[in-house]
CSV table of C-alpha atoms in Angstrom, one decimal:
chain,number,residue,atom,x,y,z
A,11,MET,CA,22.7,30.3,21.8
A,12,PHE,CA,24.0,30.3,18.2
A,13,GLU,CA,23.4,33.4,16.3
A,14,LEU,CA,23.5,33.8,12.5
A,15,SER,CA,26.1,36.2,11.0
A,16,ARG,CA,25.8,38.7,8.2
A,17,GLU,CA,27.4,36.1,5.9
A,18,HIS,CA,24.6,33.7,6.8
A,19,ASP,CA,22.1,36.4,5.9
A,20,GLU,CA,23.9,36.9,2.6
A,21,LEU,CA,23.8,33.2,1.9
A,22,ARG,CA,20.1,33.1,2.5
A,23,ALA,CA,19.4,36.1,0.3
A,24,THR,CA,21.5,34.6,-2.5
A,25,VAL,CA,19.7,31.2,-2.4
A,26,ARG,CA,16.3,32.8,-2.1
A,27,LYS,CA,17.0,35.0,-5.2
A,28,PHE,CA,18.2,31.9,-7.1
A,29,LEU,CA,15.2,29.8,-6.2
A,30,ALA,CA,12.8,32.7,-7.1
A,31,ARG,CA,14.0,32.2,-10.6
A,32,ARG,CA,14.6,28.5,-10.8
A,33,SER,CA,11.9,27.1,-8.5
A,34,GLU,CA,8.8,29.3,-9.0
A,35,GLU,CA,5.4,27.6,-9.0
A,36,GLY,CA,5.2,26.9,-12.7
A,37,THR,CA,8.6,25.2,-12.7
A,38,VAL,CA,7.6,23.1,-9.7
A,39,ARG,CA,4.4,22.0,-11.4
A,40,ARG,CA,6.2,21.1,-14.6
A,41,LEU,CA,9.0,19.1,-12.8
A,42,MET,CA,6.6,17.1,-10.6
A,43,GLU,CA,5.0,15.7,-13.8
A,44,THR,CA,8.3,14.4,-15.1
A,45,SER,CA,9.8,11.0,-14.3
A,46,GLN,CA,13.2,12.5,-13.3
A,47,GLY,CA,11.7,15.1,-11.0
A,48,TYR,CA,14.3,17.8,-11.3
A,49,ASP,CA,16.1,20.0,-13.8
A,50,GLU,CA,19.6,18.9,-14.6
A,51,GLN,CA,20.7,22.3,-15.8
A,52,THR,CA,19.6,23.9,-12.5
A,53,TRP,CA,21.4,21.2,-10.6
A,54,GLN,CA,24.6,22.0,-12.5
A,55,VAL,CA,24.2,25.7,-11.9
A,56,MET,CA,23.7,25.1,-8.2
A,57,ALA,CA,27.1,23.3,-8.2
A,58,ALA,CA,29.1,25.5,-10.6
A,59,GLN,CA,27.9,29.0,-9.6
A,60,LEU,CA,26.6,28.7,-6.1
A,61,GLY,CA,28.6,25.7,-4.8
A,62,LEU,CA,25.6,24.4,-2.9
A,63,GLN,CA,26.3,20.7,-3.3
A,64,GLY,CA,29.8,21.1,-1.9
A,65,LEU,CA,28.9,23.6,0.8
A,66,ALA,CA,29.5,21.2,3.7
A,67,ILE,CA,31.9,18.8,2.0
A,68,PRO,CA,35.5,19.0,3.3
A,69,GLU,CA,37.9,21.1,1.3
A,70,GLU,CA,40.2,18.2,0.7
A,71,HIS,CA,37.3,16.6,-1.2
A,72,GLY,CA,36.5,19.6,-3.4
A,73,GLY,CA,34.0,21.3,-1.1
A,74,SER,CA,33.8,24.5,0.9
A,75,GLY,CA,34.2,23.0,4.3
A,76,PHE,CA,31.2,24.7,6.0
A,77,GLY,CA,28.9,23.0,8.4
A,78,VAL,CA,25.3,21.9,9.0
A,79,VAL,CA,24.2,25.4,10.0
A,80,GLU,CA,25.0,26.7,6.5
A,81,LEU,CA,23.3,23.7,4.9
A,82,GLN,CA,20.2,24.4,7.1
A,83,ILE,CA,19.9,27.9,5.6
A,84,VAL,CA,19.9,26.4,2.1
A,85,MET,CA,17.4,23.7,3.1
A,86,GLU,CA,15.1,26.3,4.6
A,87,GLU,CA,15.0,28.2,1.4
A,88,MET,CA,14.4,25.0,-0.6
A,89,GLY,CA,11.6,24.1,1.7
A,90,ARG,CA,10.0,27.6,1.1
A,91,ALA,CA,10.3,27.1,-2.7
A,92,LEU,CA,9.3,23.4,-2.8
A,93,MET,CA,12.5,22.8,-4.7
A,94,CYS,CA,12.4,19.7,-6.9
A,95,SER,CA,16.0,18.3,-6.7
A,96,PRO,CA,18.0,15.3,-5.3
A,97,PHE,CA,19.6,17.7,-2.8
A,98,LEU,CA,18.1,16.0,0.3
A,99,ALA,CA,19.1,12.5,-0.8
A,100,THR,CA,22.5,13.3,-2.2
A,101,VAL,CA,23.8,16.1,-0.1
A,102,CYS,CA,21.9,15.8,3.2
A,103,TRP,CA,21.9,12.0,3.5
A,104,ALA,CA,24.4,10.2,1.2
A,105,VAL,CA,27.3,12.7,2.0
A,106,PRO,CA,27.0,12.3,5.8
A,107,LEU,CA,26.9,8.5,5.3
A,108,LEU,CA,30.1,8.5,3.3
A,109,LEU,CA,31.8,10.8,5.9
A,110,GLU,CA,30.6,8.7,8.9
A,111,SER,CA,31.6,5.5,7.2
A,112,GLY,CA,35.3,6.3,7.6
A,113,ASP,CA,35.9,4.9,4.1
A,114,ALA,CA,38.6,7.4,3.0
A,115,ALA,CA,39.1,6.0,-0.5
A,116,LEU,CA,35.4,6.0,-1.3
A,117,ALA,CA,35.0,9.5,0.1
A,118,ALA,CA,37.9,10.7,-2.0
A,119,GLU,CA,36.3,9.2,-5.1
A,120,LEU,CA,32.7,10.2,-4.7
A,121,LEU,CA,32.6,13.5,-2.8
A,122,PRO,CA,34.4,15.6,-5.4
A,123,ALA,CA,31.9,14.3,-8.0
A,124,VAL,CA,29.0,15.3,-5.7
A,125,ALA,CA,30.5,18.7,-5.1
A,126,GLU,CA,30.9,19.4,-8.8
A,127,GLY,CA,27.3,18.3,-9.5
A,128,SER,CA,28.3,15.3,-11.7
A,129,VAL,CA,26.9,12.6,-9.5
A,130,THR,CA,23.7,12.1,-7.5
A,131,VAL,CA,23.4,9.4,-4.8
A,132,ALA,CA,20.3,7.8,-3.3
A,133,VAL,CA,20.1,5.9,0.0
A,134,ALA,CA,18.0,2.7,0.1
A,135,VAL,CA,17.1,1.5,3.6
A,136,GLN,CA,13.6,0.2,3.9
A,137,ASP,CA,13.1,-3.3,2.6
A,138,GLY,CA,10.4,-4.1,0.1
A,139,GLU,CA,8.7,-7.5,-0.5
A,140,ARG,CA,12.1,-9.2,-0.1
A,141,ALA,CA,14.8,-8.5,2.5
A,142,THR,CA,18.0,-7.2,1.0
A,143,VAL,CA,20.9,-9.6,1.5
A,144,ALA,CA,24.5,-9.2,0.6
A,145,GLN,CA,26.6,-12.2,-0.2
A,146,ARG,CA,30.4,-12.5,-0.8
A,147,ASP,CA,31.9,-14.4,-3.7
A,148,ASP,CA,35.3,-14.6,-5.4
A,149,ASP,CA,34.7,-11.3,-7.2
A,150,GLY,CA,33.4,-9.3,-4.3
A,151,TRP,CA,29.8,-8.7,-3.1
A,152,THR,CA,26.3,-9.1,-4.7
A,153,LEU,CA,22.9,-7.9,-3.5
A,154,ASP,CA,19.6,-9.6,-3.7
A,155,GLY,CA,16.3,-8.3,-2.5
A,156,SER,CA,14.2,-5.1,-2.8
A,157,LYS,CA,13.9,-1.6,-1.4
A,158,ARG,CA,11.0,0.8,-1.4
A,159,PHE,CA,10.4,4.5,-0.6
A,160,VAL,CA,13.9,5.4,-1.9
A,161,VAL,CA,14.0,9.2,-2.2
A,162,ASP,CA,15.1,10.1,-5.7
A,163,GLY,CA,15.9,6.4,-6.3
A,164,ALA,CA,14.6,6.4,-9.9
A,165,SER,CA,17.0,9.1,-11.0
A,166,ALA,CA,20.1,8.6,-8.9
A,167,ASP,CA,23.4,7.7,-10.6
A,168,ARG,CA,24.5,5.6,-7.6
A,169,VAL,CA,22.8,4.0,-4.6
A,170,VAL,CA,24.0,3.3,-1.1
A,171,VAL,CA,22.1,0.2,0.1
A,172,LEU,CA,21.6,-1.2,3.6
A,173,ALA,CA,21.8,-5.0,3.4
A,174,ARG,CA,22.0,-8.0,5.7
A,175,THR,CA,25.4,-9.8,6.0
A,176,PRO,CA,26.7,-12.6,8.2
A,177,GLU,CA,28.6,-9.9,10.1
A,178,GLY,CA,25.5,-7.7,10.6
A,179,PRO,CA,23.9,-4.9,8.6
A,180,GLY,CA,26.2,-3.5,6.1
A,181,LEU,CA,26.2,-0.5,3.6
A,182,PHE,CA,27.0,-1.2,0.0
A,183,LEU,CA,27.4,1.1,-3.0
A,184,VAL,CA,25.8,0.2,-6.3
A,185,ASP,CA,27.9,2.1,-8.9
A,186,ASP,CA,25.5,1.4,-11.9
A,187,ALA,CA,22.1,2.4,-10.5
A,188,ALA,CA,20.7,2.6,-14.1
A,189,SER,CA,21.1,-1.2,-14.3
A,190,LEU,CA,18.6,-1.8,-11.5
A,191,VAL,CA,14.9,-2.4,-11.9
A,192,ARG,CA,13.6,0.9,-10.7
A,193,THR,CA,9.9,1.6,-10.4
A,194,ALA,CA,8.5,5.0,-9.6
A,195,MET,CA,6.1,5.0,-6.7
A,196,THR,CA,2.9,7.0,-6.6
A,197,THR,CA,3.1,9.0,-3.4
A,198,LEU,CA,1.2,11.9,-2.1
A,199,ASP,CA,4.0,14.4,-2.7
A,200,GLN,CA,5.1,14.3,-6.3
A,201,THR,CA,7.6,17.2,-5.8
A,202,ARG,CA,9.8,14.6,-4.1
A,203,LYS,CA,10.1,11.5,-6.1
A,204,GLN,CA,10.4,8.0,-4.5
A,205,ALA,CA,11.0,4.7,-6.1
A,206,ALA,CA,11.1,0.9,-5.5
A,207,LEU,CA,14.4,-0.9,-6.4
A,208,SER,CA,15.0,-4.5,-7.1
A,209,PHE,CA,18.4,-6.2,-6.8
A,210,GLU,CA,19.2,-9.5,-8.6
A,211,GLN,CA,22.8,-10.6,-8.1
A,212,THR,CA,23.7,-6.9,-8.3
A,213,ARG,CA,27.4,-6.1,-8.0
A,214,ALA,CA,28.2,-3.7,-5.1
A,215,ARG,CA,31.1,-2.8,-3.0
A,216,PRO,CA,31.1,-2.2,0.8
A,217,VAL,CA,31.0,1.3,2.3
A,218,GLY,CA,33.2,1.2,5.3
A,219,ASP,CA,33.4,-1.9,7.5
A,220,VAL,CA,31.0,-4.6,6.7
A,221,GLY,CA,28.7,-5.2,9.6
A,222,ALA,CA,28.9,-1.6,10.9
A,223,GLY,CA,26.2,-0.4,8.6
A,224,GLN,CA,23.5,0.3,11.1
A,225,THR,CA,25.9,2.3,13.4
A,226,VAL,CA,27.0,4.4,10.4
A,227,LEU,CA,23.4,4.9,9.3
A,228,ASP,CA,22.3,6.0,12.8
A,229,ALA,CA,25.1,8.5,13.0
A,230,ALA,CA,24.4,9.9,9.5
A,231,MET,CA,20.7,10.2,10.2
A,232,VAL,CA,21.4,12.7,13.0
A,233,THR,CA,22.7,15.1,10.3
A,234,ALA,CA,20.1,14.1,7.7
A,235,ARG,CA,17.2,14.5,10.2
A,236,THR,CA,18.4,17.9,11.3
A,237,LEU,CA,18.6,19.1,7.7
A,238,LEU,CA,15.1,17.8,6.9
A,239,ALA,CA,13.9,19.7,10.0
A,240,ALA,CA,15.4,22.9,8.5
A,241,GLU,CA,13.6,22.2,5.2
A,242,SER,CA,10.4,21.7,7.1
A,243,VAL,CA,10.8,25.0,8.9
A,244,GLY,CA,11.1,26.8,5.5
A,245,THR,CA,7.9,25.0,4.3
A,246,CYS,CA,6.0,26.1,7.5
A,247,ALA,CA,7.3,29.7,7.1
A,248,ARG,CA,6.0,29.9,3.5
A,249,MET,CA,2.6,28.4,4.4
A,250,LEU,CA,2.3,31.0,7.2
A,251,GLU,CA,3.3,33.8,4.8
A,252,MET,CA,0.8,32.7,2.2
A,253,THR,CA,-2.0,32.4,4.7
A,254,VAL,CA,-1.4,35.8,6.3
A,255,ASN,CA,-1.3,37.4,2.9
A,256,TYR,CA,-4.5,35.8,1.9
A,257,ALA,CA,-6.2,36.8,5.2
A,258,LYS,CA,-5.4,40.4,4.3
A,259,ILE,CA,-7.0,40.4,0.9
A,260,ARG,CA,-9.9,38.1,1.3
A,261,HIS,CA,-13.0,40.0,2.4
A,262,GLN,CA,-16.2,38.9,4.1
A,263,PHE,CA,-18.9,41.2,5.4
A,264,ASP,CA,-16.9,44.1,4.0
A,265,ARG,CA,-13.9,43.3,6.1
A,266,PRO,CA,-10.6,41.4,5.6
A,267,ILE,CA,-11.0,38.0,7.2
A,268,GLY,CA,-7.7,38.6,9.0
A,269,SER,CA,-9.5,41.1,11.1
A,270,PHE,CA,-11.7,38.4,12.7
A,271,GLN,CA,-10.5,37.2,16.0
A,272,ALA,CA,-10.9,33.5,15.1
A,273,VAL,CA,-8.6,33.9,12.1
A,274,LYS,CA,-6.1,35.9,14.1
A,275,HIS,CA,-5.9,33.1,16.6
A,276,LEU,CA,-5.3,30.6,13.9
A,277,CYS,CA,-2.5,32.7,12.4
A,278,THR,CA,-1.0,33.2,15.8
A,279,ARG,CA,-1.0,29.5,16.4
A,280,MET,CA,0.7,28.9,13.0
A,281,LEU,CA,3.4,31.5,14.0
A,282,ILE,CA,4.0,29.9,17.4
A,283,ASP,CA,4.3,26.4,15.9
A,284,THR,CA,6.7,27.7,13.2
A,285,GLU,CA,8.9,29.5,15.7
A,286,LEU,CA,9.1,26.5,18.0
A,287,ALA,CA,10.1,24.4,15.1
A,288,THR,CA,12.7,27.0,14.0
A,289,SER,CA,14.3,27.1,17.5
A,290,ALA,CA,14.4,23.3,17.7
A,291,ALA,CA,16.0,22.9,14.3
A,292,GLY,CA,18.5,25.6,15.0
A,293,ALA,CA,19.6,24.1,18.2
A,294,ALA,CA,20.0,20.7,16.5
A,295,GLY,CA,22.1,22.2,13.7
A,296,ALA,CA,24.4,24.0,16.2
A,297,ALA,CA,24.8,20.8,18.2
A,298,VAL,CA,25.8,18.7,15.2
A,299,ASP,CA,28.4,21.3,14.1
A,300,ALA,CA,29.8,21.5,17.6
A,301,GLY,CA,30.1,17.7,17.9
A,302,ASP,CA,27.8,17.9,21.0
A,303,ASP,CA,26.9,14.6,22.6
A,304,ALA,CA,23.3,15.9,22.8
A,305,ALA,CA,23.1,16.1,19.0
A,306,PRO,CA,21.2,12.8,18.5
A,307,LEU,CA,18.7,13.8,21.1
A,308,LEU,CA,18.3,17.4,19.7
A,309,SER,CA,17.9,16.1,16.2
A,310,ARG,CA,14.9,14.0,17.4
A,311,VAL,CA,13.5,17.0,19.2
A,312,ALA,CA,13.8,19.0,16.0
A,313,ALA,CA,12.2,16.2,14.0
A,314,ALA,CA,9.2,15.9,16.4
A,315,ALA,CA,8.7,19.7,16.6
A,316,THR,CA,8.8,20.1,12.8
A,317,SER,CA,6.6,17.1,12.2
A,318,ASP,CA,4.0,18.6,14.5
A,319,ALA,CA,4.4,22.0,13.0
A,320,LEU,CA,4.0,20.8,9.4
A,321,GLU,CA,0.7,19.0,10.2
A,322,SER,CA,-0.8,21.9,12.2
A,323,VAL,CA,0.3,24.7,10.0
A,324,ALA,CA,-0.7,22.9,6.8
A,325,ALA,CA,-4.2,22.2,8.3
A,326,GLU,CA,-4.7,25.8,9.4
A,327,MET,CA,-3.5,27.1,6.0
A,328,ILE,CA,-6.2,25.1,4.3
A,329,GLU,CA,-8.8,26.1,6.9
A,330,ILE,CA,-8.2,29.8,6.4
A,331,HIS,CA,-7.9,29.6,2.6
A,332,GLY,CA,-11.3,27.8,2.5
A,333,GLY,CA,-12.5,26.4,-0.8
A,334,ILE,CA,-9.7,27.9,-2.9
A,335,GLY,CA,-7.2,25.9,-0.8
A,336,PHE,CA,-8.6,22.7,-2.2
A,337,THR,CA,-8.3,23.7,-5.9
A,338,TRP,CA,-5.6,22.4,-8.2
A,339,GLU,CA,-4.8,25.8,-9.5
A,340,HIS,CA,-3.8,27.2,-6.0
A,341,PRO,CA,-0.4,26.3,-4.6
A,342,ALA,CA,-1.8,25.5,-1.1
A,343,HIS,CA,-2.3,21.8,-2.0
A,344,LEU,CA,1.3,21.5,-3.1
A,345,TYR,CA,2.5,22.7,0.3
A,346,TYR,CA,0.0,20.6,2.1
A,347,LYS,CA,1.2,17.4,0.4
A,348,ARG,CA,4.8,18.3,1.0
A,349,ALA,CA,4.0,18.9,4.7
A,350,ALA,CA,2.1,15.6,5.0
A,351,SER,CA,5.0,13.7,3.4
A,352,SER,CA,7.9,15.3,5.2
A,353,ALA,CA,6.1,14.9,8.6
A,354,ARG,CA,6.5,11.1,8.2
A,355,LEU,CA,9.4,10.7,5.8
A,356,TRP,CA,11.9,9.5,8.4
A,357,GLY,CA,9.4,8.7,11.3
A,358,SER,CA,6.3,10.3,12.7
A,359,SER,CA,6.3,12.7,15.7
A,360,SER,CA,5.3,9.9,18.0
A,361,GLU,CA,8.2,7.8,16.8
A,362,HIS,CA,10.6,10.6,17.4
A,363,ARG,CA,9.2,11.2,20.9
A,364,SER,CA,9.7,7.5,21.7
A,365,ALA,CA,13.3,7.9,20.6
A,366,ILE,CA,13.7,11.0,22.7
A,367,PHE,CA,12.5,9.1,25.7
A,368,ASP,CA,15.1,6.3,25.1
A,369,LEU,CA,17.9,8.8,24.5
A,370,ALA,CA,17.0,10.9,27.5
A,371,GLY,CA,17.0,7.8,29.6
A,372,ALA,CA,20.4,6.7,28.2
A,373,THR,CA,22.0,10.0,29.1
A,374,LYS,CA,20.9,10.2,32.7
């Protein structure tokens, strides 16, 4: 069983202190109303002073060379604070894609820029109204089609796109994302922006081997899914904390509502669900760092556990808060919306369980 060290505790304390200043409720509410969805100065400070963007980037590419476990600590704290930033898309998804692609030249070009906070990268996978197709011509490759539900797609500097090719699915990098037709999507959780993208003879260059895109994407998703699970654990922990604190100060019949057995049971269930999710996410992170063959399976277990925990903990938070939990002024609805969104961002719990069944069968 992997155990966190004193250095891990110090990392957590540092990130929590930073986010207490940079991602308090007022800042979250302000940023969720903007089109960009995050604060560029905060993004720069994260890179220059804390080195968060480069935490798990190899040292030869300007990073610190740590692993997924360290990134999970950061993501847990971001989940607690509802951090508005392109960290999930850029650091947790695009970086693993570049590393898994085996494209050494592109990694040497992009990863140092990500580590220093000068570039953000989105990943576009789900097709929109038109399938995305890549075609080769004398000058390279062009993309035609559309994508939707692209996390931080409206603000990213560059976009990695999954597209159809004669050789099979391929990954392509659009260097000038600002030239795309990008439409912000109205989604439940406005603390995490999503966009629809349109490609019309858009110039792009291949990421890794053309035709190996799905294989690379599947491998990178093991890391990305594990990191989203860690963020979800942080969100659950904060919802539990808010709820227990409220149950201590809210009185009915001259007693704190937390003294009632029914409320105690609900809080206990929230704790159990959060602890199960924490264990599953931790096991997945350790497996990814160790290069364990079970990492794909454990990442799905973590995704299923955290998806279930997000839904149950969020619902019980609203139930215990009562009427105030429905009001715009209280932060409960912000966490509820993040929970509902993250629980389905890269698949529902039932989809993850179906994948677990397939993976378990494949390893027998």
